[in-house]
Every structure is written in C-alpha cells, then in structure tokens.
XYZ file of C-alpha atoms in Angstrom:
495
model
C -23.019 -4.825 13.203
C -26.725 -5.180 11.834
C -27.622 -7.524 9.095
C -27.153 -6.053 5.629
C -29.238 -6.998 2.546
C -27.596 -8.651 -0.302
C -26.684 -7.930 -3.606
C -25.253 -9.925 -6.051
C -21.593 -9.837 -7.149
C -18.638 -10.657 -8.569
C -15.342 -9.943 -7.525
C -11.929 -10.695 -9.470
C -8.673 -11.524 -7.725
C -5.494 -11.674 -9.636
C -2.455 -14.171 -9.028
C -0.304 -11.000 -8.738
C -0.520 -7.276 -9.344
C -1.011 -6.406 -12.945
C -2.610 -9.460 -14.034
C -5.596 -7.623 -15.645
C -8.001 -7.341 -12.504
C -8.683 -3.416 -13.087
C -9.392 -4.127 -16.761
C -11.605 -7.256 -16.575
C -13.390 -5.526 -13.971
C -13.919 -2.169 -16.135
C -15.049 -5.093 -18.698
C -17.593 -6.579 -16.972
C -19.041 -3.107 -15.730
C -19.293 -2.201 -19.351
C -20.840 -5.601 -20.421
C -23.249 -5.767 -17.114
C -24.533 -1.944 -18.183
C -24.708 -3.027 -21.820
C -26.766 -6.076 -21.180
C -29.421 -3.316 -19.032
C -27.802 -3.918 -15.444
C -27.112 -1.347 -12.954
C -23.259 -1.925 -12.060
C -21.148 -0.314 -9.720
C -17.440 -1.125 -9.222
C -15.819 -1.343 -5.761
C -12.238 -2.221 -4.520
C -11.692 -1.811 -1.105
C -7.985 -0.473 -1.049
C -6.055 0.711 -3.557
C -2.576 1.304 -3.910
C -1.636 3.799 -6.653
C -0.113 7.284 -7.122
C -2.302 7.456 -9.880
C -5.589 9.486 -8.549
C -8.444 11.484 -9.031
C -10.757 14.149 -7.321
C -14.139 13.855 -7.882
C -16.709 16.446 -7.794
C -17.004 16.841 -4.292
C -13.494 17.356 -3.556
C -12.716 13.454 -2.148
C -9.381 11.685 -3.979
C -9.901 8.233 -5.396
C -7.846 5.678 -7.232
C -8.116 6.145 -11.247
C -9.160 2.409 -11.463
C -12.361 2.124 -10.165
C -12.918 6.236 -12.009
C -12.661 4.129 -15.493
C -14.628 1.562 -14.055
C -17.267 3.707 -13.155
C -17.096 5.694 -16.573
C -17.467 1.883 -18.533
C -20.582 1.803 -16.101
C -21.882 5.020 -16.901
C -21.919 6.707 -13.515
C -20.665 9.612 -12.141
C -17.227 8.323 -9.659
C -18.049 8.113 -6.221
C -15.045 7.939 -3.324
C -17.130 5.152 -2.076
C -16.140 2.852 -4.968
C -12.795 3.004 -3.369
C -13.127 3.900 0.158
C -9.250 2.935 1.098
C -6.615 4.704 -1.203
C -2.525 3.787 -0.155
C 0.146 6.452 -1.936
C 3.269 5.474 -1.316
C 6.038 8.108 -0.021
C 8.558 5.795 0.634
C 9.717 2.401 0.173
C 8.072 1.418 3.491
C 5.390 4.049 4.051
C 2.531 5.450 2.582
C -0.111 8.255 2.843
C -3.213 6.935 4.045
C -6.409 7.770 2.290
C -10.094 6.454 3.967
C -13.253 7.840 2.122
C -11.590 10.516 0.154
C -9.793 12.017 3.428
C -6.063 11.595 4.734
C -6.024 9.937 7.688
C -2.380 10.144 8.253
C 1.062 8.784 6.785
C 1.920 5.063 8.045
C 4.632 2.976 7.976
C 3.354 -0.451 6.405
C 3.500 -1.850 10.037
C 1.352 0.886 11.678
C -0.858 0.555 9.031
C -1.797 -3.429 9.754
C -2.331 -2.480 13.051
C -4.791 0.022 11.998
C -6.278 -1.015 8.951
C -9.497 -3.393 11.438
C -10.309 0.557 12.438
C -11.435 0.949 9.017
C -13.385 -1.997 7.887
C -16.335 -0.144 8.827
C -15.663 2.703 6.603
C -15.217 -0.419 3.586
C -18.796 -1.938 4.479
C -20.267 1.472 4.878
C -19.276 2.238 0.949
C -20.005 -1.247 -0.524
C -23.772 -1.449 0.829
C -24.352 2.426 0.345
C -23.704 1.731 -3.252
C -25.129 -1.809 -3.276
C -28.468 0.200 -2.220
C -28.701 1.622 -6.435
C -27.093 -1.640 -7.636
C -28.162 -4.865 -9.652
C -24.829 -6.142 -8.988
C -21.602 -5.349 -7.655
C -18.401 -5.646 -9.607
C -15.525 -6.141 -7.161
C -11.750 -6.199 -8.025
C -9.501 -7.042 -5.276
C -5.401 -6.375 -4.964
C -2.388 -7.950 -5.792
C -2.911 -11.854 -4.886
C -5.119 -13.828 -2.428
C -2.013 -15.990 -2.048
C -0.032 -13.905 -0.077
C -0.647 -15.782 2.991
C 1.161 -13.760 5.631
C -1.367 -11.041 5.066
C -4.591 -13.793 5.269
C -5.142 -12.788 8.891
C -5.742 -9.540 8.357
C -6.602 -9.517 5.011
C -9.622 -6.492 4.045
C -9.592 -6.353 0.112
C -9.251 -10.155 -1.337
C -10.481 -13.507 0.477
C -10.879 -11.467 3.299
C -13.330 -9.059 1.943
C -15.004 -11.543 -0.678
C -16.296 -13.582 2.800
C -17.356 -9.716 4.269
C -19.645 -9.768 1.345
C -19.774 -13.522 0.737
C -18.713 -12.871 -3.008
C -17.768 -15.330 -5.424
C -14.942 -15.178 -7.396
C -13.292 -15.238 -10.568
C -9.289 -15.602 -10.678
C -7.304 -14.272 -13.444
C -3.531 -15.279 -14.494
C -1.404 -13.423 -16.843
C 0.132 -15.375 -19.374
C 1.743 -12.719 -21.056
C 4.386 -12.513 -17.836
C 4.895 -16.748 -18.310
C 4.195 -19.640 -16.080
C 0.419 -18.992 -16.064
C -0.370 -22.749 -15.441
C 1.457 -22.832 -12.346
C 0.174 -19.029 -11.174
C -3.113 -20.034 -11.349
C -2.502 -23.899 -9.811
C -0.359 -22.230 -7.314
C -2.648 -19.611 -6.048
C -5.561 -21.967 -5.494
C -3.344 -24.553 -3.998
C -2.222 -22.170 -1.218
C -6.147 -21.089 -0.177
C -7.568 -23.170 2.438
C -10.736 -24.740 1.508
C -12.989 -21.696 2.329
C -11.256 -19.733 0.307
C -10.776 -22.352 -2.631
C -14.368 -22.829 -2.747
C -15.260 -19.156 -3.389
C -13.294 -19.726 -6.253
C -15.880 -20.378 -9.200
C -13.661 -19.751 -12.472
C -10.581 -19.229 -13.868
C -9.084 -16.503 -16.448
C -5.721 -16.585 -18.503
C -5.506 -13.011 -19.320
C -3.502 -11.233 -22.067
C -2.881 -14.329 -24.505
C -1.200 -14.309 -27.692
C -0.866 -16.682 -30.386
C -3.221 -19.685 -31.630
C -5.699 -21.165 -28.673
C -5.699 -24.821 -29.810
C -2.066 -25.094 -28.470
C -3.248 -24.363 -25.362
C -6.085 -26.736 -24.915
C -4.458 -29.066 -23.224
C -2.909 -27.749 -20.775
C -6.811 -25.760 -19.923
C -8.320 -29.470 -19.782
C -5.260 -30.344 -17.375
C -5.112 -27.288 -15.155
C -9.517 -27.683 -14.614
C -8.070 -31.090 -13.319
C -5.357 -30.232 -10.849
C -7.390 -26.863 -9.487
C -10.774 -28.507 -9.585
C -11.890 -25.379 -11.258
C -13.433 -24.581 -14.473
C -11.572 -22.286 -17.019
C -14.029 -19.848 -18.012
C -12.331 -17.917 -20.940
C -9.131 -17.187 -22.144
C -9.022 -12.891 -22.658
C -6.508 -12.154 -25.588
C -4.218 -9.441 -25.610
C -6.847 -6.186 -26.800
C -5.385 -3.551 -28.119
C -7.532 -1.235 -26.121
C -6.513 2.243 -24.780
C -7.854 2.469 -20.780
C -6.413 4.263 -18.353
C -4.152 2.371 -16.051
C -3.115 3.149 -12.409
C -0.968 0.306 -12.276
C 3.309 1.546 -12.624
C 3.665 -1.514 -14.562
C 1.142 -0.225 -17.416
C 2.627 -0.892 -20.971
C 2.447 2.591 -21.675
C 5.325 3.444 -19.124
C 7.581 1.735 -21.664
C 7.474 3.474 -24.462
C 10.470 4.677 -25.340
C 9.748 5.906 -29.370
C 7.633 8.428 -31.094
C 5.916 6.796 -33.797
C 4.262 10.063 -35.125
C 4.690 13.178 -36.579
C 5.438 15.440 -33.512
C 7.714 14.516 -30.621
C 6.497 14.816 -27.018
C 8.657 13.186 -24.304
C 7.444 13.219 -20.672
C 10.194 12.601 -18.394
C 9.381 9.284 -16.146
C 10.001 10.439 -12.780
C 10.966 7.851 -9.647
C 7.480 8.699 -8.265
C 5.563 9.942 -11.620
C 1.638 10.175 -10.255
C -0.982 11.201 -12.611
C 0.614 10.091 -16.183
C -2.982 9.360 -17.100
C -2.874 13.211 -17.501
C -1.673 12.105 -21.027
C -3.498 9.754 -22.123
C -5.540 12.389 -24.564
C -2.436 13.110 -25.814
C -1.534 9.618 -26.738
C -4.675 9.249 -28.646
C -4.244 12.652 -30.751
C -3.130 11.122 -34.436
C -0.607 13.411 -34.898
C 1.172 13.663 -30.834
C 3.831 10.519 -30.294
C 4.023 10.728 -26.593
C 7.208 8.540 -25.072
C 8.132 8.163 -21.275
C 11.720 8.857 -20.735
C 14.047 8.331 -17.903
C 17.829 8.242 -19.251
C 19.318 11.328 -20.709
C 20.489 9.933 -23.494
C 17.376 8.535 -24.562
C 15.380 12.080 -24.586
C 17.084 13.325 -28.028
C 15.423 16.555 -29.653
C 11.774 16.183 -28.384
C 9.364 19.016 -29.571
C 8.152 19.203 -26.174
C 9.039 18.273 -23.240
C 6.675 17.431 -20.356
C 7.638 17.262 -16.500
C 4.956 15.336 -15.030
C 3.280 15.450 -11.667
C 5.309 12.746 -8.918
C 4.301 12.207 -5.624
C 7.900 14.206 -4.062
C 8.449 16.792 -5.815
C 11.947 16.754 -4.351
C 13.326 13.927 -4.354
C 12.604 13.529 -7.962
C 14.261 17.323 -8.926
C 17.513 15.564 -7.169
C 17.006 12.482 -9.399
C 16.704 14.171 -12.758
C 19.798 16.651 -11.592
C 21.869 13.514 -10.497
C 21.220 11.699 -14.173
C 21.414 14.588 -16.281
C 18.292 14.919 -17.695
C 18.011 18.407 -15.978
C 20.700 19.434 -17.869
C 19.640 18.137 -20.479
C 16.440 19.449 -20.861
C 18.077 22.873 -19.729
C 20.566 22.768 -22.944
C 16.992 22.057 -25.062
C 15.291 24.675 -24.038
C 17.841 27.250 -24.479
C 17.777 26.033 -27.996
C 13.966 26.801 -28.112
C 12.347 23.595 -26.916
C 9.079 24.362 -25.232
C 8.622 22.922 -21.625
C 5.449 21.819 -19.604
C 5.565 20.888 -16.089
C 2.362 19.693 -14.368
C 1.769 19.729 -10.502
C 5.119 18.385 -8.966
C 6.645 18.885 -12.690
C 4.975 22.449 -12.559
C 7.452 23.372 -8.908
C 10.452 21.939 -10.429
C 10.408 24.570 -13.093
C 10.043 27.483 -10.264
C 12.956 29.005 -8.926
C 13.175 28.063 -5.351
C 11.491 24.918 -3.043
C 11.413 25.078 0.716
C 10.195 22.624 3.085
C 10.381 24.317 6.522
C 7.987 21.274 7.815
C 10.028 18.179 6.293
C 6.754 17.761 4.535
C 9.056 16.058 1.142
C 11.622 14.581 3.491
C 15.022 15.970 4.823
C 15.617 18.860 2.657
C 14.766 22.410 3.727
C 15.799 24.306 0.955
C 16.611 23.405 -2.645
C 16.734 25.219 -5.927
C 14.637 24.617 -8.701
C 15.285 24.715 -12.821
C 14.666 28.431 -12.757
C 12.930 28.429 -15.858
C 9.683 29.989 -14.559
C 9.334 33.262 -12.015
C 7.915 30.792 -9.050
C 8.864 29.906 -5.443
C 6.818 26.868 -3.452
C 6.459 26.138 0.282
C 5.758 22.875 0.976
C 3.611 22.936 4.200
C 1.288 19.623 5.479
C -1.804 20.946 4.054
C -3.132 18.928 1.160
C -4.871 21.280 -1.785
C -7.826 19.021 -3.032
C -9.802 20.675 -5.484
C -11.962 20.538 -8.743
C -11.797 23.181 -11.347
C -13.161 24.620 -14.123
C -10.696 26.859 -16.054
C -9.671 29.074 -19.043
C -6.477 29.353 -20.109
C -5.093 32.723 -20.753
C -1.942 31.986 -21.909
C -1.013 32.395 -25.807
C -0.875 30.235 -27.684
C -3.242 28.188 -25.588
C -5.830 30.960 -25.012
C -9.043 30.210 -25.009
C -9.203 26.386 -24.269
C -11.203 24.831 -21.681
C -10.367 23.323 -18.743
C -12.275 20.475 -16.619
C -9.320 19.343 -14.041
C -8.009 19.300 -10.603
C -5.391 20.001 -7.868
C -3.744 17.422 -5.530
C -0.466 18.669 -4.525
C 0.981 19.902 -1.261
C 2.657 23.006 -0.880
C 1.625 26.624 -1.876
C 3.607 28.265 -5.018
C 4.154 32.223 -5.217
C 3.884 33.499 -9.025
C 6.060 36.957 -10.140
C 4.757 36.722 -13.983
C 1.593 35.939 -16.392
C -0.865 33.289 -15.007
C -1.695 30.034 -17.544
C -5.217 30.332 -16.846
C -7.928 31.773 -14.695
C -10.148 29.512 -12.235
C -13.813 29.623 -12.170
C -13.619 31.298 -9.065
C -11.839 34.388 -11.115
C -8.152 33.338 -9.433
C -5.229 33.114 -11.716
C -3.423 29.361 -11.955
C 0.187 28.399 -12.995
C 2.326 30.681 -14.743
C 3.856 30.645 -18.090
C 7.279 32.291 -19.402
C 8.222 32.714 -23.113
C 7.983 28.826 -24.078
C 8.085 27.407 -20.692
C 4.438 26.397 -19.337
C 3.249 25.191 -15.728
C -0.130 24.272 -14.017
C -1.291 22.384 -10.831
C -4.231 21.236 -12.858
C -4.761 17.535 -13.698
C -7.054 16.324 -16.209
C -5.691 19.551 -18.501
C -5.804 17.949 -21.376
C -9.550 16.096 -20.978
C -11.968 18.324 -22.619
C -9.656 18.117 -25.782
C -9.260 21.975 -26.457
C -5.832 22.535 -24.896
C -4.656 19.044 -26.987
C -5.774 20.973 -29.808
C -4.145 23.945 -29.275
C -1.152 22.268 -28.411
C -0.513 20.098 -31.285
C -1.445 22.929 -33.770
C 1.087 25.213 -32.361
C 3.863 22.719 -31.990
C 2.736 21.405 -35.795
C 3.336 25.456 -36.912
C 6.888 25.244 -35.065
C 7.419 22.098 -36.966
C 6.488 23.644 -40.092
C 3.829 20.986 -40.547
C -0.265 21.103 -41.917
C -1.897 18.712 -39.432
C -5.114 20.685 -40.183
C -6.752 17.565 -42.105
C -6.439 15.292 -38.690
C -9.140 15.262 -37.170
C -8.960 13.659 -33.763
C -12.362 12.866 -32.146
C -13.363 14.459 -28.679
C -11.702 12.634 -25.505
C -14.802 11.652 -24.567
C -16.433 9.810 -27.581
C -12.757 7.871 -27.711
C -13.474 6.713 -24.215
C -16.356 5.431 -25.024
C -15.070 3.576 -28.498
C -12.753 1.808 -26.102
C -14.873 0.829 -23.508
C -16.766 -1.062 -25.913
C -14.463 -2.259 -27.681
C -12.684 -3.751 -24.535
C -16.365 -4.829 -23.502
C -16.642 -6.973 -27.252
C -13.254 -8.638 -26.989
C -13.916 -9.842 -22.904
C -17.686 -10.580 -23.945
C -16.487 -13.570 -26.774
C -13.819 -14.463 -24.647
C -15.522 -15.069 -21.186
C -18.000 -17.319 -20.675
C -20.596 -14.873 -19.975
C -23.463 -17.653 -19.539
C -21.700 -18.984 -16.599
C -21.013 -15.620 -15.190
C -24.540 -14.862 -15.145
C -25.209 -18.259 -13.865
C -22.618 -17.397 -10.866
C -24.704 -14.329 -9.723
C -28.152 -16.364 -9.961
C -26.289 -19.065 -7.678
C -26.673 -16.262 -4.736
C-alpha cells in the first residue's frame, strides 16, 4: 500500500456503546469549524438502523450526517464508508461505501471485514486531502478484546491512521471510575499509550464531589482527565437505540402524537422536527395500554416490515390503533409503517424472512412485494394531499419492496411520479426526512390544532434548519468550557 500523507486527528473511543462518542465528536467538529478549522468526521463502521441517503444516492449512518452538518459540509458516504443494519439477532445487511455488499451472519462478516479495509483508508485520506484535521469516533469499546485481532474501527484503526485518542465514560449509567480504569487496564501498552485523555460524560450534580476520585483515577490509569462534559440539554439527532428520546412515554404539550416503537424502528430521527415544534408532544410507544387517545398516531419506518406488523398484532396495539381510528384518529405510516397500513404484503423471495403472504391493517388501498432490490433514492416533492397540500418536501427512500396504489397519491416526485397514498384520515409515504423543510410540520400541527379546537396560530416555531444550528452551538459552548480544549489542541500539534 503506498505511503499516505498525514493529517492530524483525533479520534474518541467510548468504554461502551452510548457513552457520548457520536456527540463529543459532533462537538468537536462544531468547535474545530468555529475556531476557523476545516473538520471532517469519519467512523469507519457503523452499526445503526438509523440512516440516511445523501445526494448521490449512497446510504450512510445518521451520526457522522450530524457530524458533518456541526462541520458545515455537505455528508459524504466516505465519512462512514462501513454501515452494519441489523436483520436479525445474529446477522446484518452489509453496507461498504454507500453500496450493499451482501447480508452476513456476524461470523461471515469477520472473515470478510480485512476485504474492506481498503475501502476504510480509501475514504479517510480522500477526505483528509480537504481537511485541517480529522475528527474520528470509533464503536462500542476498545476493550472488547476478543475482537482486538481483527479490530478495523477502534485501536485497530487509530494505529491505521496513528491517531491519538481521547476516551470517554458515562457516568450517567454508574461505575464510571472503574469503566474508564477498566478499559485502559485491559489495552496492551500500544494501545494504552495512544490514550492521551480521559472524559466522564453526561454528569450531574456538583463537581467538587468528584474531585477526588479525578485526582485518584489520573493515578491508577496514568492518564490525565481532560474535562468532565455535563449532562446538555441539547436536541441532536441520535442513531444510537438507546437515545433518551426512545423513552418517552408522555406528551407534555398541547397536541398528542404517539409513534408506535417498533422491534426494529429505523429512521425515528424522521421526528425529530416534530419534537421541536412548541405545540407537537411526540411520545414513543410500545404497550397498548400505554397509547391512550393520541391525536395522531404515527407508524414509523423498521427495518422488517413484517415481523414488526406480527408484533404490533400479537400485543394489541394493532387493534388498538384500529378501534382509534374508527373513532376518527388520523394515522401516518412512514416507509415500513407506510406497508403496514396497505392491504396485502407478499414476500415471494423470503426477502423479510419466512412469511410469503400476510395481511396488512387495510386501512389504505395498497398491496407491496417485497423483492431483493433495494430503492435508494433522494427526492424532492410536493404533497398533494389535503390538508397537507402544498408543503415541500426534501427526503428520501430506503425500503425494499415495490407497493401498488388503487387511490389518491400523498405527493408528486420531482420527476412528475405520484408517492404514497392517502385515504380519508389515514396518510402513508416512503419518504424520510418528510418533515425537514418544516412545511408539512406546519401543516400538520395546524390541522390537528383545528381538530382539537385549538389557536396555535401565535407559536411560532423557527425553521428546522436555524434550530439545528442553535443546537449545534449550543452543544459546541457546553463541551468547549468543559473540555480542556488547550490540551486538545496541544494533542494535534504533538503529530
């Protein structure tokens, strides 16, 4: 392999999943850029049914998509050349440089995953070409040892790219003392050494208490704590199935809107616009009892479409949500959620497992076929569907299977073809991302405020957009007086 020039980095490892690596990383992109650096985020794989097409029609994790946005540039597969979705317990679709390569058992795939560490280096120095310095997050922990060998996204690829590193432990979870002691204790000494600081992630409460136990844990690791990162009450998307926002279980504002958390639920980032709108309390819901009188309710996108239809039929939410809609609550399914609602799925290929043949809600005029053939696409769309007429559309497809439409279209493609179908109150697209440009949140809380009988025409929510870019700076503030950003900088003029 030739010799590759340099670029500085950083990379940030975690002492399990969901310590804050994805965050700290969109952080530092956002600082880096604010401070007039070019950064660029990269993580090598990704596992996440949480993902995004970008504009040339190549699927990426969501992560490094918000990590790019904090950055200001335009996402780039690249940034995340290796994307993992999970089908099964053991298996998982297998992603390389926007493109499937195939669906692997967790086995197959260590025996294949050297076949693609060219593909990794190829997309860190094609991006390290435009960068001042490379912001790296890895996966999971370092300190899963039976992986070291073959390891392509933590130690591993921090020696690829000889990158140091920055380890982060989440104290909200407990035990962060012995997280952080206990993944350092378990690298061997190359790997320990990469290890330059230390970050306790997600803290609560009054900092003096935990002085001490800082000064002893520099001691023990022979590592320097470089900030402590409180808990920020920040809104960025997550990919992670352990984000907060998974758990909320009550509406705290004015207008109901329950979306049904499915077994495989991909894409809830979908919502996230609708979260911010002041007057929309959106809650994730998975027990039938829980989902009440909702003013909507919203069947989500999932990564099998049916498996998931047998899950909500086996716990009753199906009927459920049946029994509220005959009593006039309006229904939105998107993608996966959007082929539920048809009237009829077949699977002549086995493409979403065993089944052949199963029947759907019947609440819209539809019929899909799954069939292998992935639909990858970027849109731009109008919707023609009342009450939503009108609104813009920046989104995009990822879905298998083709669905057949007897009735009205939700809105026309760019290209002039009609998308999803809508009957009476009962909505469904394959579009992700519907709800990004802001006008179709607009149009949807004003017409479920007029069913409500309410006047939400004094809220004002601010465009998508402009709130993304609140919170990225916001996040960037709180990480900025928390980290000590003198030694970071000091870290990258090391190499």
């Amino acid at each position: 392999m030739p010799e590759r020039k340099h670029v500085k980095c950083i990379m940030v490892q975690g002492t399990m999943s969901d310590a804050g690596k994805s965050i700290l990383c969109t952080a530092l992109c956002r600082i880096f850029k604010q401070d007039g650096l070019r950064p660029v985020p990269f993580k090598a794989q990704n596992m996440a049914l949480n993902s995004y097409i970008t504009k040339d029609g190549l699927e990426m994790g969501r992560a490094q998509v918000a990590q790019a946005e904090a950055a200001g540039l335009e996402p780039d597969v690249r940034m995340n050349p290796v994307l993992l979705k999970p089908s099964s317990d053991t298996g998982s679709q297998v992603i390389v440089c926007g493109e499937i390569r195939g669906t692997m058992s967790a086995v197959d795939y260590y025996k294949y995953k050297d076949n693609i560490v060219p593909d990794i280096l190829d997309a860190y120095y094609g991006l390290a070409e435009n960068a001042d310095v490379m912001v790296i997050e890895g996966a999971g922990s370092p300190a899963e040892i039976n992986l070291r060998e073959d390891d392509i996204v933590n130690m591993g690829f921090a020696h690829m790219v000889d990158a140091p590193v920055l380890l982060a432990g989440d104290i909200d979870r407990g035990g962060v003392f012995a997280q952080l002691y206990g993944t350092v204790a378990l690298l061997n000494d190359e790997e320990r050494a990469r290890v330059k600081g230390l970050v306790i992630n997600k803290f609560r409460g009054d900092i003096n208490i935990l002085k001490p136990g800082l000064t002893e844990l520099e001691e023990k690791a022979g590592v320097p704590v470089l900030g402590v990162v409180p808990f920020l009450n920040v809104d960025i998307d997550d990919e992670d199935s352990l984000s907060a926002r998974l758990k909320v279980e009550k509406a705290v504002k004015p207008i109901d809107v329950a979306v049904i958390r499915l077994p495989r639920l991909s894409n809830f980032t979908d919502f996230s616009p609708l979260e911010a709108h002041p007057a929309l309390g959106v809650r994730y819901v998975r027990e039938a009892k829980k989902l009440g009188e909702p003013d909507l309710i919203i069947i989500p996108g999932t990564k099998n479409t049916m498996d998931d239809l047998v899950w909500m039929r086996e716990s009753g939410l199906e009927n459920q949500i049946l029994k509220l809609h005959a009593k006039g609550t309006p229904v939105l399914g998107v993608c996966g959620g959007y082929q539920m609602l048809g009237r009829e799925l077949h699977n002549p290929d086995h493409t979403e497992g065993n089944r052949e043949e199963l029947h759907g809600m019947g609440l819209l005029p539809t019929e899909t076929t799954f069939t292998p053939k992935k639909t990858r696409t970027r849109f731009h769309a109008d919707v023609t569907a009342e009450p939503f007429a009108g609104a813009e559309l920046d989104g995009y497809e990822i879905h298998m299977g083709v669905t057949t439409v007897d009735g009205k279209p939700f809105d026309t493609l760019e290209n002039g073809e009609p998308e999803g179908c809508i009957d009476g109150d009962v909505f469904g697209t394959y579009l992700h991302g519907l709800f990004d440009t802001g006008e179709l949140t607009e149009k949807l809380a004003d017409y479920l405020a007029k069913r409500k009988g309410l006047d939400i025409s004094d809220i004002k929510p601010v465009s998508h957009a402009e709130y993304k870019e609140q919170q990225y700076d916001l996040l960037a503030e709180g990480v900025r007086q928390a980290l000590d950003m003198d030694k970071i900088y000091e870290i990258l003029d090391k190499q």
